[in-house]
Amino acid sequence: MRNTVTKISLFILIGLFISACNTVKKVPDGKKLLTKNEITVNSKKEKAENIQNLIYQKPNTSLLGYHLRLNLYNLAKLNHDSIYKAKFINHPEKYRRKSKWLSAKQVNRLGQSFWYAGIHDFLRDNGEPPVIIDVKSTEKSSKRLKSYYFNNGYFNVTTRFQTDSLKLKKAKIKYSVTTGNPFFLDSLKTTILTPALDSLYQTRKLTSFIKSGKQYKTEDFENERSRITTHFRNSGVYYFQPNYINFDIDTLGAKHKANVDMKINNYSFREGDSTTTVPFKIYKISEVNIYTDFVPNKIKPTATDTIRTVYLNFNLFSSKKLKYRPKSITDAIFIAKGNLFSDIRTTLSTRYLNNLKIFNYPSIQYTPDPTDSIGNSLIANIYLTPRKKYSFGASLDLSHSTIQDFGIAGSTTLSIRNIFNGAETLEIAARGNIGSSKALANPNDRFFNVTEYGLDLKLNFPRIFMFFNTEKIIPKSMIPSTTLSVGIAKQKNIGLDKENFTSALSYNWTPKRNHSARLDLFNIQYVKNINIGNYFKVYNSSYKTLNNLAISYQAPSSYFSDGNLIIDSGANSFINDVLSAIPAITTNEIDRKTISSISERRRRLTENNLIFASNFSFAKTTKNDIKDENYYAFKTKVESAGNFLSLVARASKQLKNQNGNKNIFGLEYSQYIKGEIEYIKHWDLSRKKVLAFRTFTGIAIPYGNANSIPFSRSYFAGGSNDNRGWQAYSLGPGSTNSINDFNEANLKIAASAEIRFNFFGQFNGALFVDSGNIWNVLDNVKDEKAVFSGLKSLSNIAVGSGFGFRYDLNFFVIRLDFGFKTYNPAEIGNKKWFRDYNFANSIVNIGINYPF
């Protein structure tokens, strides 16, 4: 019965799509569906994206040649309301019968139900109506093509178009462009009526976009107008605007050459009923007034109704006693008495003041100084509206991770602004998490068996907090800040149960626009494992391997309970019997190495970690805003740990422990150097198609007091933001077959690419390929399969591929990706390629937002 229903449903579904595949179903008689735009320039086909985008009408979108959105639209009944009404008008008896067991009102409302109306509204809204050729739009496209080439120097360009019918109700449009010869700039002349502006122009003349011999481009003239305006307004010319610059282009005379005369007129302004024209003036700042408690929508304060504080040629006004140390505010202002008026100084002051986070967005206004008889002085008035001193915030999140199947996390934050009257901000955050995990030991069978809670304090200074002056190294134009943070957290049933203490002193600054830099002078992490006896319950793969070996070598029965090694005593006894100087249980060399590896991994993952590191990170991006999909982003980070503690250990003459390493506060400290590089590139393919690429390389090398990297600083592979053909921590190292529960190593190479496209509305899709792996290098791991030994190890790069669905909620994206193992280096011979390429072995990745 079930098979019959399935077949009938499939038959109906196929029938519906076949009926929808008639792409001209909703094209009126006498009209044509646009199937293609063909552009030829000087008899050559032009497929450049910027040229194709000049066309107003574009064919309906398609996915691999299939017009999904058009066919969805064709399935919709646009007049569903009238169809429903006609159903009863033609059959009144049916209406009476329905009204007997439903009221007349309910029968009428049935026409607005999902089955009769909602489904068709959904198909209409998410579908795409047929693009019907419109002559007026075609003419506008032809004119736009002509304008484009004209603005690029082809003054004699001609365009034409024709419509070619293909099949019934289908046609394509052919656009033909004949450019003619381009025009080049010849003589250049400037006529600047204000002598002071002429002098300013001459100082930057060599940076002009307009040069003799260049092909004419309107864009160059717009850029030149913007360049001159920026230069003048950053040099004191307060009233200058781009409209004062005009270009006269003369194309008569010389063949295909254009003579340019740039004219800059004097300043014009209305005075009563007449217009006055005078030379431009260069203005200086005579006063800087800062109103520190300005209230919007009220009369602006004056010097007579406020308290004035003078500090370094700045006038600070407040209605009551000044709440801020003057230096904390004046350091954020780049406008100074005696300086020329400058837009860039205004912008920098606005950015820095806003970055203090103690004021709302500032307002900076200029007025002529009435006391200046010459009339070339300005008063800068800066209006600051304080934010509330105390503010509270709270958040609640649902999460899914490699350890937690389901988690609920909450946090509350108290922010205290201007805490020491120097524009500092203190944030106190309390956080907690409860979760459920099937992977952990859970004897009481509780659903919420994972808990975590912690407290974080973060103090931010809007300057570099250092014992020497850093202005020459990191000027205040880079908007520097210092953050001191301290955090404590306790985890229960997450791994081995941990207590975690962190502290950091960080310096942040922006060297250029879209650049950021960070230096952690110190970054301390102390991790204390509490429930180390739980190790073999958490890392179950290691336990199973050890248990099987204990059974095969007939370990003493006292080590077992119900046929399995007792955790933790039985496992420890078996390991000691095998690895002791005089072994009580003799094994072959391979099994001994396996047991030794398990023992070493347990020691490393259960020991307490003290990490005292310093690091520097730098990031650069060309992304302009959140909707920009044509950009690149570059990140790099260098970290060094243990050097300071090594000096302390040497100075205090610490002796080496039984492992040959030195202790500080009774703990072995970690020592390593680490470097990472990440590069992301997005290409906008137009029409909501994006090609995204990411590559990452990271390596951490232990030395000195350590022969391995702490778990929290090592790398893993797999997961929803990495190689999606494998679950997180299940790939590698190298060609090993994921023998551990949480596989990690100290070298990682990864690269991913995916093409993203839109199905309809907010529903998007993606096809992706991920590659990469992790390896051990220059540490204490000896397994040849796990160790990176040169270029030949690159043959162990795993490849995963698949497809995904994404739903864009504007403020975040819900992501569902299906990954398949395409090349598995852990397999042997010809089994490496496509062996598990099926849905039964696919990895379902659920994520929030895009992976890169």
mmCIF file of N, CA and C in Angstrom, residues 141-230:
data_model
loop_
_atom_site.group_PDB
_atom_site.id
_atom_site.type_symbol
_atom_site.label_atom_id
_atom_site.label_comp_id
_atom_site.label_asym_id
_atom_site.label_seq_id
_atom_site.Cartn_x
_atom_site.Cartn_y
_atom_site.Cartn_z
ATOM 1 N N SER A 141 18.342 49.950 -23.457
ATOM 2 C CA SER A 141 19.583 49.173 -23.391
ATOM 3 C C SER A 141 20.542 49.608 -24.484
ATOM 4 N N SER A 142 20.011 49.839 -25.682
ATOM 5 C CA SER A 142 20.839 50.277 -26.801
ATOM 6 C C SER A 142 21.466 51.640 -26.508
ATOM 7 N N LYS A 143 20.666 52.551 -25.917
ATOM 8 C CA LYS A 143 21.186 53.875 -25.563
ATOM 9 C C LYS A 143 22.228 53.769 -24.457
ATOM 10 N N ARG A 144 22.023 52.842 -23.526
ATOM 11 C CA ARG A 144 22.986 52.668 -22.438
ATOM 12 C C ARG A 144 24.315 52.142 -22.967
ATOM 13 N N LEU A 145 24.262 51.208 -23.922
ATOM 14 C CA LEU A 145 25.498 50.726 -24.551
ATOM 15 C C LEU A 145 26.233 51.861 -25.246
ATOM 16 N N LYS A 146 25.470 52.683 -25.948
ATOM 17 C CA LYS A 146 26.084 53.815 -26.649
ATOM 18 C C LYS A 146 26.725 54.778 -25.666
ATOM 19 N N SER A 147 26.024 55.060 -24.565
ATOM 20 C CA SER A 147 26.549 55.976 -23.555
ATOM 21 C C SER A 147 27.824 55.429 -22.926
ATOM 22 N N TYR A 148 27.863 54.110 -22.699
ATOM 23 C CA TYR A 148 29.043 53.507 -22.084
ATOM 24 C C TYR A 148 30.275 53.717 -22.958
ATOM 25 N N TYR A 149 30.162 53.406 -24.221
ATOM 26 C CA TYR A 149 31.327 53.537 -25.103
ATOM 27 C C TYR A 149 31.662 55.000 -25.365
ATOM 28 N N PHE A 150 30.652 55.858 -25.398
ATOM 29 C CA PHE A 150 30.912 57.291 -25.553
ATOM 30 C C PHE A 150 31.737 57.798 -24.379
ATOM 31 N N ASN A 151 31.371 57.355 -23.158
ATOM 32 C CA ASN A 151 32.099 57.792 -21.959
ATOM 33 C C ASN A 151 33.485 57.192 -21.855
ATOM 34 N N ASN A 152 33.798 56.260 -22.737
ATOM 35 C CA ASN A 152 35.146 55.698 -22.782
ATOM 36 C C ASN A 152 35.919 56.169 -24.009
ATOM 37 N N GLY A 153 35.495 57.284 -24.590
ATOM 38 C CA GLY A 153 36.267 57.936 -25.643
ATOM 39 C C GLY A 153 35.859 57.620 -27.053
ATOM 40 N N TYR A 154 34.822 56.813 -27.248
ATOM 41 C CA TYR A 154 34.373 56.481 -28.607
ATOM 42 C C TYR A 154 33.220 57.429 -28.961
ATOM 43 N N PHE A 155 33.582 58.654 -29.360
ATOM 44 C CA PHE A 155 32.577 59.691 -29.572
ATOM 45 C C PHE A 155 31.721 59.451 -30.809
ATOM 46 N N ASN A 156 32.180 58.614 -31.720
ATOM 47 C CA ASN A 156 31.430 58.347 -32.956
ATOM 48 C C ASN A 156 30.731 56.978 -32.921
ATOM 49 N N VAL A 157 30.476 56.463 -31.734
ATOM 50 C CA VAL A 157 29.884 55.141 -31.580
ATOM 51 C C VAL A 157 28.453 55.110 -32.106
ATOM 52 N N THR A 158 28.080 53.999 -32.702
ATOM 53 C CA THR A 158 26.685 53.776 -33.131
ATOM 54 C C THR A 158 26.234 52.408 -32.622
ATOM 55 N N THR A 159 24.939 52.314 -32.314
ATOM 56 C CA THR A 159 24.380 51.040 -31.840
ATOM 57 C C THR A 159 23.072 50.754 -32.561
ATOM 58 N N ARG A 160 22.771 49.486 -32.701
ATOM 59 C CA ARG A 160 21.478 49.068 -33.249
ATOM 60 C C ARG A 160 21.120 47.702 -32.658
ATOM 61 N N PHE A 161 19.882 47.303 -32.825
ATOM 62 C CA PHE A 161 19.441 46.020 -32.276
ATOM 63 C C PHE A 161 18.401 45.404 -33.192
ATOM 64 N N GLN A 162 18.240 44.092 -33.048
ATOM 65 C CA GLN A 162 17.194 43.388 -33.774
ATOM 66 C C GLN A 162 16.733 42.192 -32.939
ATOM 67 N N THR A 163 15.466 41.846 -33.110
ATOM 68 C CA THR A 163 14.871 40.724 -32.386
ATOM 69 C C THR A 163 14.762 39.529 -33.313
ATOM 70 N N ASP A 164 15.356 38.403 -32.924
ATOM 71 C CA ASP A 164 15.315 37.174 -33.732
ATOM 72 C C ASP A 164 14.380 36.168 -33.062
ATOM 73 N N SER A 165 13.299 35.819 -33.765
ATOM 74 C CA SER A 165 12.381 34.805 -33.238
ATOM 75 C C SER A 165 13.018 33.429 -33.349
ATOM 76 N N LEU A 166 12.851 32.630 -32.302
ATOM 77 C CA LEU A 166 13.436 31.291 -32.265
ATOM 78 C C LEU A 166 12.343 30.247 -32.425
ATOM 79 N N LYS A 167 11.563 30.036 -31.389
ATOM 80 C CA LYS A 167 10.452 29.103 -31.439
ATOM 81 C C LYS A 167 9.185 29.880 -31.139
ATOM 82 N N LEU A 168 8.108 29.156 -30.967
ATOM 83 C CA LEU A 168 6.845 29.785 -30.631
ATOM 84 C C LEU A 168 6.987 30.575 -29.335
ATOM 85 N N LYS A 169 6.716 31.871 -29.430
ATOM 86 C CA LYS A 169 6.731 32.781 -28.288
ATOM 87 C C LYS A 169 8.114 32.926 -27.642
ATOM 88 N N LYS A 170 9.177 32.605 -28.346
ATOM 89 C CA LYS A 170 10.533 32.780 -27.822
ATOM 90 C C LYS A 170 11.371 33.565 -28.807
ATOM 91 N N ALA A 171 12.283 34.394 -28.277
ATOM 92 C CA ALA A 171 13.146 35.200 -29.153
ATOM 93 C C ALA A 171 14.389 35.634 -28.390
ATOM 94 N N LYS A 172 15.413 36.008 -29.144
ATOM 95 C CA LYS A 172 16.610 36.595 -28.550
ATOM 96 C C LYS A 172 16.847 37.956 -29.184
ATOM 97 N N ILE A 173 17.579 38.811 -28.482
ATOM 98 C CA ILE A 173 17.856 40.155 -28.980
ATOM 99 C C ILE A 173 19.340 40.274 -29.277
ATOM 100 N N LYS A 174 19.639 40.768 -30.467
ATOM 101 C CA LYS A 174 21.023 40.994 -30.890
ATOM 102 C C LYS A 174 21.317 42.492 -30.865
ATOM 103 N N TYR A 175 22.327 42.861 -30.078
ATOM 104 C CA TYR A 175 22.782 44.249 -30.033
ATOM 105 C C TYR A 175 24.104 44.343 -30.793
ATOM 106 N N SER A 176 24.197 45.332 -31.666
ATOM 107 C CA SER A 176 25.418 45.519 -32.454
ATOM 108 C C SER A 176 25.993 46.904 -32.160
ATOM 109 N N VAL A 177 27.273 46.925 -31.791
ATOM 110 C CA VAL A 177 27.945 48.180 -31.445
ATOM 111 C C VAL A 177 29.120 48.389 -32.395
ATOM 112 N N THR A 178 29.174 49.561 -33.022
ATOM 113 C CA THR A 178 30.325 49.952 -33.846
ATOM 114 C C THR A 178 30.954 51.160 -33.180
ATOM 115 N N THR A 179 32.143 50.974 -32.624
ATOM 116 C CA THR A 179 32.728 52.011 -31.771
ATOM 117 C C THR A 179 33.395 53.143 -32.551
ATOM 118 N N GLY A 180 33.997 52.840 -33.699
ATOM 119 C CA GLY A 180 34.836 53.837 -34.348
ATOM 120 C C GLY A 180 36.144 53.979 -33.596
ATOM 121 N N ASN A 181 36.955 54.936 -33.960
ATOM 122 C CA ASN A 181 38.256 55.135 -33.319
ATOM 123 C C ASN A 181 38.101 55.911 -32.013
ATOM 124 N N PRO A 182 38.879 55.569 -31.012
ATOM 125 C CA PRO A 182 38.796 56.306 -29.747
ATOM 126 C C PRO A 182 39.483 57.665 -29.838
ATOM 127 N N PHE A 183 39.086 58.580 -28.965
ATOM 128 C CA PHE A 183 39.713 59.898 -28.862
ATOM 129 C C PHE A 183 40.694 59.893 -27.699
ATOM 130 N N PHE A 184 41.825 60.590 -27.913
ATOM 131 C CA PHE A 184 42.867 60.686 -26.903
ATOM 132 C C PHE A 184 43.036 62.133 -26.472
ATOM 133 N N LEU A 185 43.440 62.310 -25.205
ATOM 134 C CA LEU A 185 43.644 63.657 -24.682
ATOM 135 C C LEU A 185 44.907 64.258 -25.292
ATOM 136 N N ASP A 186 44.808 65.526 -25.688
ATOM 137 C CA ASP A 186 45.952 66.205 -26.304
ATOM 138 C C ASP A 186 46.445 67.309 -25.381
ATOM 139 N N SER A 187 46.131 68.546 -25.669
ATOM 140 C CA SER A 187 46.608 69.647 -24.827
ATOM 141 C C SER A 187 45.746 69.789 -23.583
ATOM 142 N N LEU A 188 46.395 70.128 -22.453
ATOM 143 C CA LEU A 188 45.716 70.312 -21.176
ATOM 144 C C LEU A 188 45.954 71.732 -20.692
ATOM 145 N N LYS A 189 44.875 72.396 -20.297
ATOM 146 C CA LYS A 189 44.957 73.784 -19.856
ATOM 147 C C LYS A 189 44.141 73.955 -18.584
ATOM 148 N N THR A 190 44.636 74.793 -17.679
ATOM 149 C CA THR A 190 43.883 75.082 -16.457
ATOM 150 C C THR A 190 43.634 76.579 -16.339
ATOM 151 N N THR A 191 42.422 76.916 -15.928
ATOM 152 C CA THR A 191 42.051 78.306 -15.674
ATOM 153 C C THR A 191 41.454 78.367 -14.271
ATOM 154 N N ILE A 192 42.244 78.766 -13.299
ATOM 155 C CA ILE A 192 41.821 78.821 -11.901
ATOM 156 C C ILE A 192 41.817 80.286 -11.477
ATOM 157 N N LEU A 193 40.638 80.843 -11.198
ATOM 158 C CA LEU A 193 40.484 82.273 -10.961
ATOM 159 C C LEU A 193 41.039 82.723 -9.619
ATOM 160 N N THR A 194 41.030 81.840 -8.601
ATOM 161 C CA THR A 194 41.559 82.197 -7.279
ATOM 162 C C THR A 194 43.039 81.836 -7.217
ATOM 163 N N PRO A 195 43.942 82.806 -7.066
ATOM 164 C CA PRO A 195 45.381 82.520 -7.066
ATOM 165 C C PRO A 195 45.797 81.506 -5.997
ATOM 166 N N ALA A 196 45.195 81.588 -4.811
ATOM 167 C CA ALA A 196 45.572 80.654 -3.738
ATOM 168 C C ALA A 196 45.253 79.216 -4.130
ATOM 169 N N LEU A 197 44.121 79.021 -4.836
ATOM 170 C CA LEU A 197 43.759 77.675 -5.283
ATOM 171 C C LEU A 197 44.676 77.206 -6.401
ATOM 172 N N ASP A 198 45.098 78.134 -7.246
ATOM 173 C CA ASP A 198 46.018 77.762 -8.322
ATOM 174 C C ASP A 198 47.338 77.260 -7.737
ATOM 175 N N SER A 199 47.794 77.912 -6.663
ATOM 176 C CA SER A 199 49.035 77.474 -6.012
ATOM 177 C C SER A 199 48.866 76.090 -5.400
ATOM 178 N N LEU A 200 47.708 75.866 -4.758
ATOM 179 C CA LEU A 200 47.440 74.542 -4.190
ATOM 180 C C LEU A 200 47.392 73.479 -5.272
ATOM 181 N N TYR A 201 46.784 73.791 -6.384
ATOM 182 C CA TYR A 201 46.668 72.808 -7.474
ATOM 183 C C TYR A 201 48.046 72.407 -7.987
ATOM 184 N N GLN A 202 48.946 73.369 -8.102
ATOM 185 C CA GLN A 202 50.268 73.090 -8.657
ATOM 186 C C GLN A 202 51.062 72.130 -7.772
ATOM 187 N N THR A 203 50.785 72.144 -6.438
ATOM 188 C CA THR A 203 51.550 71.265 -5.528
ATOM 189 C C THR A 203 51.221 69.788 -5.738
ATOM 190 N N ARG A 204 50.031 69.477 -6.284
ATOM 191 C CA ARG A 204 49.632 68.072 -6.487
ATOM 192 C C ARG A 204 49.313 67.785 -7.959
ATOM 193 N N LYS A 205 49.840 68.567 -8.828
ATOM 194 C CA LYS A 205 49.511 68.450 -10.252
ATOM 195 C C LYS A 205 49.927 67.100 -10.832
ATOM 196 N N LEU A 206 51.027 66.560 -10.340
ATOM 197 C CA LEU A 206 51.554 65.313 -10.911
ATOM 198 C C LEU A 206 50.665 64.104 -10.619
ATOM 199 N N THR A 207 49.785 64.225 -9.635
ATOM 200 C CA THR A 207 48.904 63.095 -9.298
ATOM 201 C C THR A 207 47.581 63.143 -10.061
ATOM 202 N N SER A 208 47.504 64.003 -11.060
ATOM 203 C CA SER A 208 46.258 64.173 -11.816
ATOM 204 C C SER A 208 45.875 62.898 -12.570
ATOM 205 N N PHE A 209 44.566 62.652 -12.666
ATOM 206 C CA PHE A 209 44.056 61.521 -13.455
ATOM 207 C C PHE A 209 44.015 61.852 -14.935
ATOM 208 N N ILE A 210 44.118 63.140 -15.259
ATOM 209 C CA ILE A 210 44.019 63.584 -16.650
ATOM 210 C C ILE A 210 45.417 63.870 -17.159
ATOM 211 N N LYS A 211 45.854 63.068 -18.124
ATOM 212 C CA LYS A 211 47.199 63.216 -18.669
ATOM 213 C C LYS A 211 47.146 63.178 -20.191
ATOM 214 N N SER A 212 47.984 63.958 -20.808
ATOM 215 C CA SER A 212 48.057 63.995 -22.270
ATOM 216 C C SER A 212 48.484 62.634 -22.804
ATOM 217 N N GLY A 213 47.784 62.167 -23.829
ATOM 218 C CA GLY A 213 48.097 60.875 -24.427
ATOM 219 C C GLY A 213 47.196 59.753 -23.936
ATOM 220 N N LYS A 214 46.455 59.968 -22.833
ATOM 221 C CA LYS A 214 45.533 58.945 -22.342
ATOM 222 C C LYS A 214 44.248 58.955 -23.160
ATOM 223 N N GLN A 215 43.637 57.766 -23.299
ATOM 224 C CA GLN A 215 42.333 57.696 -23.950
ATOM 225 C C GLN A 215 41.304 58.381 -23.066
ATOM 226 N N TYR A 216 40.404 59.115 -23.691
ATOM 227 C CA TYR A 216 39.370 59.831 -22.938
ATOM 228 C C TYR A 216 38.492 58.839 -22.173
ATOM 229 N N LYS A 217 38.274 59.138 -20.897
ATOM 230 C CA LYS A 217 37.331 58.383 -20.069
ATOM 231 C C LYS A 217 36.638 59.355 -19.132
ATOM 232 N N THR A 218 35.322 59.364 -19.154
ATOM 233 C CA THR A 218 34.564 60.245 -18.268
ATOM 234 C C THR A 218 34.915 59.972 -16.814
ATOM 235 N N GLU A 219 35.165 58.702 -16.493
ATOM 236 C CA GLU A 219 35.502 58.328 -15.122
ATOM 237 C C GLU A 219 36.736 59.062 -14.624
ATOM 238 N N ASP A 220 37.738 59.284 -15.515
ATOM 239 C CA ASP A 220 38.946 60.009 -15.129
ATOM 240 C C ASP A 220 38.617 61.446 -14.735
ATOM 241 N N PHE A 221 37.686 62.052 -15.419
ATOM 242 C CA PHE A 221 37.310 63.433 -15.108
ATOM 243 C C PHE A 221 36.560 63.507 -13.778
ATOM 244 N N GLU A 222 35.708 62.498 -13.506
ATOM 245 C CA GLU A 222 35.024 62.471 -12.209
ATOM 246 C C GLU A 222 36.021 62.237 -11.080
ATOM 247 N N ASN A 223 36.992 61.356 -11.310
ATOM 248 C CA ASN A 223 38.019 61.112 -10.298
ATOM 249 C C ASN A 223 38.882 62.347 -10.069
ATOM 250 N N GLU A 224 39.165 63.077 -11.151
ATOM 251 C CA GLU A 224 39.964 64.295 -11.026
ATOM 252 C C GLU A 224 39.200 65.361 -10.242
ATOM 253 N N ARG A 225 37.919 65.478 -10.515
ATOM 254 C CA ARG A 225 37.092 66.429 -9.767
ATOM 255 C C ARG A 225 37.085 66.083 -8.271
ATOM 256 N N SER A 226 36.962 64.790 -7.977
ATOM 257 C CA SER A 226 36.975 64.355 -6.580
ATOM 258 C C SER A 226 38.343 64.575 -5.946
ATOM 259 N N ARG A 227 39.422 64.319 -6.696
ATOM 260 C CA ARG A 227 40.785 64.486 -6.173
ATOM 261 C C ARG A 227 41.053 65.945 -5.810
ATOM 262 N N ILE A 228 40.693 66.841 -6.693
ATOM 263 C CA ILE A 228 40.940 68.266 -6.444
ATOM 264 C C ILE A 228 40.110 68.762 -5.262
ATOM 265 N N THR A 229 38.848 68.338 -5.210
ATOM 266 C CA THR A 229 37.981 68.754 -4.108
ATOM 267 C C THR A 229 38.539 68.285 -2.778
ATOM 268 N N THR A 230 38.977 67.018 -2.707
ATOM 269 C CA THR A 230 39.549 66.480 -1.475
ATOM 270 C C THR A 230 40.807 67.246 -1.075
#
